[in-house]
CSV table of C-alpha atoms and ligand atoms in Angstrom, one decimal:
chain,number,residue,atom,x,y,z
A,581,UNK,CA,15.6,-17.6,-1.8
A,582,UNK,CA,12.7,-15.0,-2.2
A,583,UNK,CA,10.8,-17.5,-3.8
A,584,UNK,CA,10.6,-19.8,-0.7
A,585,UNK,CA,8.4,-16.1,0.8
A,586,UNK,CA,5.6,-17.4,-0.7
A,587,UNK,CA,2.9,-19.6,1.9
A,588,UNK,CA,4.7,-17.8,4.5
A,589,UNK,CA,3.0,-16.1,8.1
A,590,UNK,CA,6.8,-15.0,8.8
A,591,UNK,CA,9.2,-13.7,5.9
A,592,UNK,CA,11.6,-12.4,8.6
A,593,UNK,CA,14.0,-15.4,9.2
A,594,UNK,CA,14.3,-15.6,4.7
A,595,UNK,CA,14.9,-11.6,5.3
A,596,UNK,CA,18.1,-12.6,7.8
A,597,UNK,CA,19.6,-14.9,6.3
A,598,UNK,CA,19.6,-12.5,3.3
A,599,UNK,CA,20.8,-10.1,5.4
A,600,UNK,CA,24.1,-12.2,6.6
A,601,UNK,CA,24.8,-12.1,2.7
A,602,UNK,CA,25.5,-8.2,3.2
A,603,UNK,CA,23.7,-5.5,2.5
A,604,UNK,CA,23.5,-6.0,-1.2
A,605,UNK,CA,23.2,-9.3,-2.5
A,606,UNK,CA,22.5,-11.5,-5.3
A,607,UNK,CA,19.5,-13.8,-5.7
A,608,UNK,CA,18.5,-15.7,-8.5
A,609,UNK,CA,20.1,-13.2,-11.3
A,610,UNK,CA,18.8,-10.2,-9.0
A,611,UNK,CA,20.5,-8.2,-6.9
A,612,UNK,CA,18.7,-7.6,-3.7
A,613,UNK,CA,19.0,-5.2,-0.7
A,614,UNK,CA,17.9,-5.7,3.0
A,615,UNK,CA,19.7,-2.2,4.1
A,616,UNK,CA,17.6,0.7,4.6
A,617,UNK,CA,20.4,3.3,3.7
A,618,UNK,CA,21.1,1.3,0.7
A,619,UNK,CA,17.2,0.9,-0.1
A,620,UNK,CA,16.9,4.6,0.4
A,621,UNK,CA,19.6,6.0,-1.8
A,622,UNK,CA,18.4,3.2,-4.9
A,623,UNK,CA,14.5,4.7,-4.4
A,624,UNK,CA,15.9,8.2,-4.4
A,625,UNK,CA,18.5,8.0,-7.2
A,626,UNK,CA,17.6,8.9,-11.2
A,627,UNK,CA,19.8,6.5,-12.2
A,628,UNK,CA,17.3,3.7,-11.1
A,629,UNK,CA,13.6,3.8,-12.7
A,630,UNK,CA,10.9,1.3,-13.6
A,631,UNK,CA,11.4,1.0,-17.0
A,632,UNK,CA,14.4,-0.6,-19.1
A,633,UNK,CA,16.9,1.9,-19.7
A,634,UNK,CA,16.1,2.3,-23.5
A,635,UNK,CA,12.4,3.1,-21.4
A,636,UNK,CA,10.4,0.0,-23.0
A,637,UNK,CA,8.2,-1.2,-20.4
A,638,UNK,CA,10.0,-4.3,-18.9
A,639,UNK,CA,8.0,-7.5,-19.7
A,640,UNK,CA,6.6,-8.8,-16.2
A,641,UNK,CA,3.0,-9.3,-16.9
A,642,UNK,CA,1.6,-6.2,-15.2
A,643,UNK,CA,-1.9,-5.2,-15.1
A,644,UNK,CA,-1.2,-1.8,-14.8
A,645,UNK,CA,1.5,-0.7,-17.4
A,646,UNK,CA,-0.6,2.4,-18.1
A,647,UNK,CA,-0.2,3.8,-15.0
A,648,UNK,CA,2.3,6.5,-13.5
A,649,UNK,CA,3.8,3.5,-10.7
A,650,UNK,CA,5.0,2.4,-13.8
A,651,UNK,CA,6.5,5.2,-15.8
A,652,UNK,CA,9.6,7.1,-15.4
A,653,UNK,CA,10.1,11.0,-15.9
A,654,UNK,CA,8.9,12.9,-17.5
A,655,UNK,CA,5.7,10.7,-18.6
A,656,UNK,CA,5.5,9.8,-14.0
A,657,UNK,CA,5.7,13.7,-13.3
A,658,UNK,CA,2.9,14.8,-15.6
A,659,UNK,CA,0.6,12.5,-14.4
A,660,UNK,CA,1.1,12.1,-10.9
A,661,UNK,CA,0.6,16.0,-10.9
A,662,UNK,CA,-3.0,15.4,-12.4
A,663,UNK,CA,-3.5,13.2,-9.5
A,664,UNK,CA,-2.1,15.3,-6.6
A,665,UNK,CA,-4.7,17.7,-5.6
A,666,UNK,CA,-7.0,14.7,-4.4
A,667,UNK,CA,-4.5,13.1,-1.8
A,668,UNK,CA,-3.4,16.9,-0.6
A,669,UNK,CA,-2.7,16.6,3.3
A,670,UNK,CA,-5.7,20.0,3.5
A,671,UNK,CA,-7.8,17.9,1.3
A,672,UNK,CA,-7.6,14.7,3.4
A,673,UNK,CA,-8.4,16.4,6.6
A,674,UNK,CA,-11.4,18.0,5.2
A,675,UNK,CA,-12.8,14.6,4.3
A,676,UNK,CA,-11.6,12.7,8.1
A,677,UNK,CA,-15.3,13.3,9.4
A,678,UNK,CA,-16.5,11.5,6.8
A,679,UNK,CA,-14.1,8.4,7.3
A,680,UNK,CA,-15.1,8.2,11.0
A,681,UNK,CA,-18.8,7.9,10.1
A,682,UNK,CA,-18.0,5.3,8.0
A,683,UNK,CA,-15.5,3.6,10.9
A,684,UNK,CA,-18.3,4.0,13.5
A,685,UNK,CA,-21.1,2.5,11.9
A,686,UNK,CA,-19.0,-0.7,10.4
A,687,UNK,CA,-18.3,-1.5,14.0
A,688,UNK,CA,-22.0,-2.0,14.7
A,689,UNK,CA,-21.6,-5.8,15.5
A,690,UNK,CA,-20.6,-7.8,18.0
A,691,UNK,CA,-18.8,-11.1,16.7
A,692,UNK,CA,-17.4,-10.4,12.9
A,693,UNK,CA,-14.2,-10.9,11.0
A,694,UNK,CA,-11.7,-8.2,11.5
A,695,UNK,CA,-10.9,-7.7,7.4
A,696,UNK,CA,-14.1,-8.8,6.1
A,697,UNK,CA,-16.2,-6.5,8.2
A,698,UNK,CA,-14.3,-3.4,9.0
A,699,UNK,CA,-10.2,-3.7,7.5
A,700,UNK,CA,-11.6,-4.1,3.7
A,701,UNK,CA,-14.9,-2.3,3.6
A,702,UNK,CA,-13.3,0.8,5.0
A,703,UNK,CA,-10.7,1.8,2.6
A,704,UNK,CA,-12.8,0.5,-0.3
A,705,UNK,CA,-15.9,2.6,0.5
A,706,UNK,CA,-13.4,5.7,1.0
A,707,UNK,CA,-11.4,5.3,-2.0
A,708,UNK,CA,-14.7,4.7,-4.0
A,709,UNK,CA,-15.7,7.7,-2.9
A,710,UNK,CA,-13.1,9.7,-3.8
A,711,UNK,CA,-12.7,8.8,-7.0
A,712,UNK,CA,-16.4,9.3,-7.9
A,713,UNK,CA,-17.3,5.6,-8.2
A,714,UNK,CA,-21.3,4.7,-6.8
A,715,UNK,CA,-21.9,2.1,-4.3
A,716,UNK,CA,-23.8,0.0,-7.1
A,717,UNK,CA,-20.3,-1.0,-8.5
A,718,UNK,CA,-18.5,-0.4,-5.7
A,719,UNK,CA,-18.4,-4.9,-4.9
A,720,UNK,CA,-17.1,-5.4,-8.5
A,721,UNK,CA,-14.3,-3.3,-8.1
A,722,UNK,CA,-13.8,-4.6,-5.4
A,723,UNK,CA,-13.3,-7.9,-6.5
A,724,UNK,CA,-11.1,-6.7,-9.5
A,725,UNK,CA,-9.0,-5.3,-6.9
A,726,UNK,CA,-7.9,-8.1,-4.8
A,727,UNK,CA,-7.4,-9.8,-8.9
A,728,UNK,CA,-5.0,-6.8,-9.5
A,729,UNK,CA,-3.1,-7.3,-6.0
A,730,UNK,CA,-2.5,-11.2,-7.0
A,731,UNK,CA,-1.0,-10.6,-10.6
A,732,UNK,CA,1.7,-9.0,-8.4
A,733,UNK,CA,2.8,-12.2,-7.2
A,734,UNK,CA,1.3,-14.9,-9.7
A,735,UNK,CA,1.4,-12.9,-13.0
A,736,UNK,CA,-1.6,-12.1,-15.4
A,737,UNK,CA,-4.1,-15.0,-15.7
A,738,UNK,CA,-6.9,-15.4,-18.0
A,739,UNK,CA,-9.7,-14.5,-15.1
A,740,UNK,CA,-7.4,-11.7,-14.2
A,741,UNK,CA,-7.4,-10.2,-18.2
A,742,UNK,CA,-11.1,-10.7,-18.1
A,743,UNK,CA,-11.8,-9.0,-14.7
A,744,UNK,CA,-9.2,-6.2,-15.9
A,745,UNK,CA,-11.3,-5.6,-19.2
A,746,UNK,CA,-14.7,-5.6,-17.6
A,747,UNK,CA,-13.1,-2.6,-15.3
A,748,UNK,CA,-12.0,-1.4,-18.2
A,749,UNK,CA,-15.4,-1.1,-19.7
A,750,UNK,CA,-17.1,-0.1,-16.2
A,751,UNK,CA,-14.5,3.1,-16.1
A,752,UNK,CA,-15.3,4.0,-19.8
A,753,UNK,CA,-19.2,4.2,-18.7
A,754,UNK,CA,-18.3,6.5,-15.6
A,755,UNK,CA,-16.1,8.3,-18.1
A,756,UNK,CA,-18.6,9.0,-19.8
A,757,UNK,CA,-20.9,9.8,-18.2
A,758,UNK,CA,-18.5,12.5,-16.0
A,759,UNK,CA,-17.9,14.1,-19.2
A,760,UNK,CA,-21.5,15.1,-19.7
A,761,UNK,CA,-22.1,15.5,-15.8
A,762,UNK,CA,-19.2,16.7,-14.2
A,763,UNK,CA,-19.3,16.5,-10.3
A,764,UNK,CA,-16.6,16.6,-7.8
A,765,UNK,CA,-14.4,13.8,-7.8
A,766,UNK,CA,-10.9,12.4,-9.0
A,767,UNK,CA,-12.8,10.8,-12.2
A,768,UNK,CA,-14.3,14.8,-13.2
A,769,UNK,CA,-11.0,16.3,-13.0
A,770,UNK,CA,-8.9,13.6,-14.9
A,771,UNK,CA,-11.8,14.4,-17.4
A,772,UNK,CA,-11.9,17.8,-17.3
A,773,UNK,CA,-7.2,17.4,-17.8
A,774,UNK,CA,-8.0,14.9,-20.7
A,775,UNK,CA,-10.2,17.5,-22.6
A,776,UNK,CA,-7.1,19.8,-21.9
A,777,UNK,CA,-5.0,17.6,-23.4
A,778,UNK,CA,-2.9,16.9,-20.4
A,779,UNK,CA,-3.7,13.2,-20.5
A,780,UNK,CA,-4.5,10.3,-23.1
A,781,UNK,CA,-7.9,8.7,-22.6
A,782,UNK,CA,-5.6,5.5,-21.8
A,783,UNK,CA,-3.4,7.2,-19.2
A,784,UNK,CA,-6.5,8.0,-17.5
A,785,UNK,CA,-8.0,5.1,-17.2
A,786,UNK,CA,-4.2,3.5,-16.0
A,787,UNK,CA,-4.5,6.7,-13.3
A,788,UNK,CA,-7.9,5.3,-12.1
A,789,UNK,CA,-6.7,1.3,-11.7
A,790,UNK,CA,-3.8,2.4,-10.2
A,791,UNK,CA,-5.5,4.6,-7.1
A,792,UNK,CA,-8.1,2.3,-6.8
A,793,UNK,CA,-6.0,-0.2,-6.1
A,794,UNK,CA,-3.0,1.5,-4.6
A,795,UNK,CA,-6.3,2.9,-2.5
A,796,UNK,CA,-7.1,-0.4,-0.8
A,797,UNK,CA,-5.4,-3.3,-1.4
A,798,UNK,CA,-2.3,-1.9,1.1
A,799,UNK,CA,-4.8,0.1,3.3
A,800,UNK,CA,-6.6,-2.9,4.5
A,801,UNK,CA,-3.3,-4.6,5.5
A,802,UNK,CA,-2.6,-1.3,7.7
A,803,UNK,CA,-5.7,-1.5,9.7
A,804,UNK,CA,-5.2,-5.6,10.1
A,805,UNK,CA,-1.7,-5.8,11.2
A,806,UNK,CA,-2.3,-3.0,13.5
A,807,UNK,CA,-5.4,-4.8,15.1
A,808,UNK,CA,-3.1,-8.0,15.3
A,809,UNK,CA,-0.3,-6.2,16.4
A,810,UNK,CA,-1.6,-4.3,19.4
A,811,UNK,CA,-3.8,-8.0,20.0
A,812,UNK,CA,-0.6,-9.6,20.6
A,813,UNK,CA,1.0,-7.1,22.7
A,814,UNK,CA,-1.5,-6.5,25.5
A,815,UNK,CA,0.8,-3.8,27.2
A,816,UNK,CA,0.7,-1.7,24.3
A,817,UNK,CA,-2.9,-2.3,23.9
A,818,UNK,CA,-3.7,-1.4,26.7
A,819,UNK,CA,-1.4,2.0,26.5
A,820,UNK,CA,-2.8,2.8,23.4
A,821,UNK,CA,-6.6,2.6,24.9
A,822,UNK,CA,-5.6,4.7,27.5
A,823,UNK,CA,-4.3,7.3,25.1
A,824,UNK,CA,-6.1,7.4,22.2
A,825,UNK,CA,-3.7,10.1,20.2
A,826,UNK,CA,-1.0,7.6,20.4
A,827,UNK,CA,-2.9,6.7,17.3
A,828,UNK,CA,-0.1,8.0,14.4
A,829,UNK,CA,2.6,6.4,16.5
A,830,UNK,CA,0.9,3.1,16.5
A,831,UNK,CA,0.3,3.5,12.6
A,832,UNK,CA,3.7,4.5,11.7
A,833,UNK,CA,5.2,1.4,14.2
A,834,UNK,CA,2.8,-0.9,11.8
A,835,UNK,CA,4.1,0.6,9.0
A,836,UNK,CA,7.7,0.1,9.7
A,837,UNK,CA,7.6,-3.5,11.7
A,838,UNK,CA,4.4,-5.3,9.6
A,839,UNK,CA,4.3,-3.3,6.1
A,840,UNK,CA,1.4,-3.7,3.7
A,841,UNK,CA,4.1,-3.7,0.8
A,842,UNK,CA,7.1,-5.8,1.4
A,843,UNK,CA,9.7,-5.0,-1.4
A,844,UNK,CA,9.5,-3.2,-5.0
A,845,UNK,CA,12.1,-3.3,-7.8
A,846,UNK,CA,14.3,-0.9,-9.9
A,847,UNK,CA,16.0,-1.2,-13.2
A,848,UNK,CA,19.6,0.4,-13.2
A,849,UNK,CA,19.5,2.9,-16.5
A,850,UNK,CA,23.3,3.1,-16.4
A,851,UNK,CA,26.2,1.0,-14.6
A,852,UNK,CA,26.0,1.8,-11.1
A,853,UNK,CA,28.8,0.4,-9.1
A,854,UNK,CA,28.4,-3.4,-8.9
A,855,UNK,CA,24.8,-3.1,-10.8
A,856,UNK,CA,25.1,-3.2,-14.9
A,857,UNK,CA,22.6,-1.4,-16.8
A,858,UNK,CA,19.0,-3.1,-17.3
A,859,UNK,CA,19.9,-4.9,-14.4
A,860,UNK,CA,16.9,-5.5,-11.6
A,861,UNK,CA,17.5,-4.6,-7.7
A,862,UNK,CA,14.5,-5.7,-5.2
A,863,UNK,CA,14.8,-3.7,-2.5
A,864,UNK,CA,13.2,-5.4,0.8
A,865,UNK,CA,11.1,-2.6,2.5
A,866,UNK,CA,9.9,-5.1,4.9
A,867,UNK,CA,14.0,-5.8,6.2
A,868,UNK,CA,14.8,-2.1,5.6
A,869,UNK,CA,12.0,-1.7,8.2
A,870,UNK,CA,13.7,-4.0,10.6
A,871,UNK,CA,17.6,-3.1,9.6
A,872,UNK,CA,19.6,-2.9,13.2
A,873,UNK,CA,22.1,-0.3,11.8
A,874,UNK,CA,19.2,1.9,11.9
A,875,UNK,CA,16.4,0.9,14.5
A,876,UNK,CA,17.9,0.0,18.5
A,877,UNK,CA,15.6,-3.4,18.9
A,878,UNK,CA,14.8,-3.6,14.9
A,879,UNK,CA,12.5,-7.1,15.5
A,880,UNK,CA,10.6,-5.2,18.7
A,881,UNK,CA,7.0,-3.6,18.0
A,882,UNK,CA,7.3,-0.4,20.4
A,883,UNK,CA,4.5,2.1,19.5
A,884,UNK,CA,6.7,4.7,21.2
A,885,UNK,CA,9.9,4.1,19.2
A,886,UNK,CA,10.9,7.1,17.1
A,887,UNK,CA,11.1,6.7,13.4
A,888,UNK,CA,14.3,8.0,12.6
A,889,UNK,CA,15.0,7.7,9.8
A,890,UNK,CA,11.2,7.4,8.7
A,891,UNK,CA,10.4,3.3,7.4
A,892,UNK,CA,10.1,3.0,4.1
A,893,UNK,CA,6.6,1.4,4.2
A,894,UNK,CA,5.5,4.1,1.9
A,895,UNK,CA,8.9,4.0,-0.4
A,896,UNK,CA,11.2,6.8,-1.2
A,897,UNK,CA,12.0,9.6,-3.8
A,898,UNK,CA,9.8,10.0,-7.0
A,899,UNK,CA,7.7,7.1,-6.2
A,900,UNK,CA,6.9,7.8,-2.5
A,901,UNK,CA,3.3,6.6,-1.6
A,902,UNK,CA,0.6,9.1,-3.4
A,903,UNK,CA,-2.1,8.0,-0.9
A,904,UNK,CA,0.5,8.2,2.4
A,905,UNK,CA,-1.9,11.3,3.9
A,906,UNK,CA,-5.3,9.4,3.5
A,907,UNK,CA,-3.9,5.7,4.4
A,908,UNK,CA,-2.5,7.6,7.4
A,909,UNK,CA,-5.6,9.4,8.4
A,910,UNK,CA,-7.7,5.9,7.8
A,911,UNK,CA,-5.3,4.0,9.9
A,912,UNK,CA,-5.5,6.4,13.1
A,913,UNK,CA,-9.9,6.9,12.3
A,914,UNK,CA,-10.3,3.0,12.0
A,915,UNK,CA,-7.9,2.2,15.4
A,916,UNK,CA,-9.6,5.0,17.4
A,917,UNK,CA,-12.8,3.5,16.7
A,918,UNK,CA,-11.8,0.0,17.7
A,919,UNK,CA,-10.1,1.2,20.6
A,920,UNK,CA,-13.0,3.3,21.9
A,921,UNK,CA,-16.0,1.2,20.2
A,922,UNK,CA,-14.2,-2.6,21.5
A,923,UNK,CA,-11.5,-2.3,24.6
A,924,UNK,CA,-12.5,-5.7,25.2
A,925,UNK,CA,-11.7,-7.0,21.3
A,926,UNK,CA,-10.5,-10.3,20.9
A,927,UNK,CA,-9.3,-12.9,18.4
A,928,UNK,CA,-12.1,-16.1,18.3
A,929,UNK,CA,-10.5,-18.2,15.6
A,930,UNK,CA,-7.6,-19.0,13.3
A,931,UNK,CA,-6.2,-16.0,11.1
A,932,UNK,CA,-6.4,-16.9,7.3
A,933,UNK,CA,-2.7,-14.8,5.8
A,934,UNK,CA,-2.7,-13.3,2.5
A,935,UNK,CA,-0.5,-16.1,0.2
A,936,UNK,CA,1.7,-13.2,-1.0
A,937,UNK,CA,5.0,-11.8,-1.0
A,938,UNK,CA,4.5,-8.5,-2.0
A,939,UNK,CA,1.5,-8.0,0.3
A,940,UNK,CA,1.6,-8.8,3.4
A,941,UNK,CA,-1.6,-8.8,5.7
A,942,UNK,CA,-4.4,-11.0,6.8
A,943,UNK,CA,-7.5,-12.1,4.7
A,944,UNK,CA,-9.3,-13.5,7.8
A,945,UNK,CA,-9.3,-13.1,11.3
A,946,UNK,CA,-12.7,-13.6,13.4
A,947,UNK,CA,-12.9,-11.5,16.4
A,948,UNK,CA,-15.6,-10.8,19.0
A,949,UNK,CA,-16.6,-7.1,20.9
A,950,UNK,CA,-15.9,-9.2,24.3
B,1449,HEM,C1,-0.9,1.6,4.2
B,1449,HEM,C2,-1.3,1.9,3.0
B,1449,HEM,C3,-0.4,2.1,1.9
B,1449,HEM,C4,0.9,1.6,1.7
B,1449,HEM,C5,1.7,0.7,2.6
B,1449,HEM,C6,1.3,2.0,0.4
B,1449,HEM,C7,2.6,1.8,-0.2
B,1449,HEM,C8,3.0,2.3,-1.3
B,1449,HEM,C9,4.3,2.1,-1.9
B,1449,HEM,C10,5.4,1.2,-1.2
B,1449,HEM,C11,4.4,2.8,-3.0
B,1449,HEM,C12,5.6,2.9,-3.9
B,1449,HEM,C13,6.1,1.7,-4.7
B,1449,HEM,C14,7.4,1.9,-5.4
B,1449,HEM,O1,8.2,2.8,-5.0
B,1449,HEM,O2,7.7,1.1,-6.3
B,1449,HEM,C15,3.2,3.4,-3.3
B,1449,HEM,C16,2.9,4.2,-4.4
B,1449,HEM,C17,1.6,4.7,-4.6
B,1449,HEM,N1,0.5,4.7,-3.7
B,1449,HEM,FE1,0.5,3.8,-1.9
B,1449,HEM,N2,0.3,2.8,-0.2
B,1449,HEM,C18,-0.7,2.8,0.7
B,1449,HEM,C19,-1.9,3.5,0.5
B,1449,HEM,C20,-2.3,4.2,-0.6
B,1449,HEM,C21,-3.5,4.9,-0.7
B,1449,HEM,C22,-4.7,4.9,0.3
B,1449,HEM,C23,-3.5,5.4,-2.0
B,1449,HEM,C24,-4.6,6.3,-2.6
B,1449,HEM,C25,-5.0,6.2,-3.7
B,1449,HEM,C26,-2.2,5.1,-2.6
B,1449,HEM,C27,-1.8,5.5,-3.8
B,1449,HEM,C28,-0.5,5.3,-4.3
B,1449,HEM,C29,-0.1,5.8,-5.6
B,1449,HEM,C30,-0.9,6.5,-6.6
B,1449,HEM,C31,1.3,5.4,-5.8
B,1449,HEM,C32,2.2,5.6,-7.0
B,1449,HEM,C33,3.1,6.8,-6.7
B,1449,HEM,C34,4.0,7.0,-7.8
B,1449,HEM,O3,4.4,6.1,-8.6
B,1449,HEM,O4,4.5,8.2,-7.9
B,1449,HEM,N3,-1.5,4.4,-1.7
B,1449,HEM,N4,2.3,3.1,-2.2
């Protein structure tokens, strides 16, 4: 049935029907969950990983098999712990000033394209920045991003391998050149860990994909489906202009009713209940998010809902988001800004949606200042 997802604006009626199945259900040779306390406990339990349970890397055509979203313990703990300091909740506030100049001035124009002009460029220039990669390359990674982002739904394909190795080679020259000049960025450090010995020069390079991607690709979705969201729901709109530091709550409602990511897998290491060993379970974050044994009103989008338990837009256990600080902090900069810079913001043409069923988002909408 999941494969029907694909082409469309609104997975929620596959996610029900799904859902009358039970709460764990079979598709296709998979087993599938739409329940959030059964999502939960699979993402939190070491008897589920990423990898076979023999720990080969399963064969699903991913462009980033090097990196730590794809490894299991202890391989995932060394390395997301080389990548932790960056994404710290103290670092991330020290850099917020820095996001809203780059907010404010995107939102210097009066008729533009909501994802084009201010969702994408946001999150890319910030995540480039962090990582220590200069504006000059900053469009071809970029591109190789959104490349990445597909091969989650449509496999590798050739353009895909040969976007993948030119990034390859474009990392290698920043390498590089961060090994003779070190500055102060998520490439120096990984450089500075490699020459310790913590890291391979290959699992470095997987570390860098993976946040560049991770750092956008789900970001931009954020700051779109919020936009839209609040667009169609003038009351809320409205409250949230009126009070600005509703801001998180209208991020984490985005999060759990429209999220960027709509489902990941497991692999059962051992027999667990009804699921054999090696066996695949796709949990649904997207109908988690909406499960009405756990959210009163599940299919409403109510900014002043309280999130308990907390969505699972960012996951759960070892895997939980990396980035969940700074795609927070983005989220609340970039809606401020619209909210203050564009009360009057609204849609002047057909939304383009993303043709994907693990992302979910927009890649057009036009919109006008008034
Ligand atoms: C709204 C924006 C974002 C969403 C919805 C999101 C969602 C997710 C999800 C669902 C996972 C876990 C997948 C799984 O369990 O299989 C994940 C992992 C990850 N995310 Fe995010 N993400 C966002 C933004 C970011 C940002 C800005 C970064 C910054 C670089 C980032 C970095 C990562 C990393 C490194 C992982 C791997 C964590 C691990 O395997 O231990 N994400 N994200």
């Amino acid at each position: 049935m999941l494969e029907q997802l694909t082409g469309h604006e609104d997975p929620h009626p596959i996610y029900e029907r799904l859902r009358a199945h039970g709460p764990l259900t079979t598709d296709n040779g998979m087993w599938i969950t739409t329940s959030h306390t059964i999502a939960n406990k699979v993402l939190r339990d070491r008897r589920f990983g990423v990898r076979l349970a023999d720990g080969s890397s399963p064969a699903n055509g991913s462009l980033l098999p090097d990196s730590f979203l794809e490894l299991d313990p202890p391989d995932h703990t060394r390395l997301r712990r080389l990548a932790m300091p960056a994404f710290s909740p103290k670092k991330i506030d020290e850099y917020r000033a820095r996001v809203e100049k780059v907010a404010d001035a995107l939102l210097d124009r009066d008729e533009f394209d909501l994802i084009a002009d201010f969702a994408a460029p946001l999150p890319i220039s910030v995540i480039s920045d962090l990582l220590g990669i200069p504006d000059s390359d900053t469009a071809e990674f970029a591109d190789y991003g959104a490349l990445v982002a597909a091969s989650f739904d449509s496999g590798v394909t050739p353009e895909m391998a040969n976007a993948h190795d030119k990034v390859l080679a474009l990392f290698d020259r920043l390498i590089a050149q961060r090994r003779r000049t070190p500055g102060d960025d998520v490439i120096s450090s990984l450089v500075a860990a490699e020459a310790e010995q913590k890291l391979t020069a290959q699992e470095m390079v997987g570390t860098l994909v993976l946040l560049l991607v991770a750092g956008f690709e789900t970001t931009v979705n954020l700051i779109g489906n919020a936009t839209r969201a609040l667009l169609d729901h003038p009351a809320q709109w409205k409250l949230f202009k009126a009070n600005p530091e509703l801001a998180p709550a209208v991020v984490e409602e985005t999060l759990r009713w429209a999220p960027p990511v709509q489902l990941t897998s497991r692999i059962a290491h051992e027999d667990v209940d009804r699921i054999a060993k090696d066996e695949w379970i796709t949990v649904l974050i997207g109908a988690a998010n909406r499960d009405p044994e756990v959210y009163p009103e599940a299919h409403k989008f109510d900014v002043m809902r309280v999130h308990k338990p907390e969505h699972l837009a960012f996951s759960s256990g070892i895997h939980y988001c990396l980035g969940a600080t700074l795609a927070r902090m983005e989220g609340d900069v970039a809606l401020r800004a619209l909210a203050r810079r564009m009360p009057d913001l609204r849609q002047t043409g057909p939304i383009e949606f993303r043709d994907s069923v693990v992302i979910r988002g927009m890649r057009s909408m036009p919109v006008s200042r008034s």
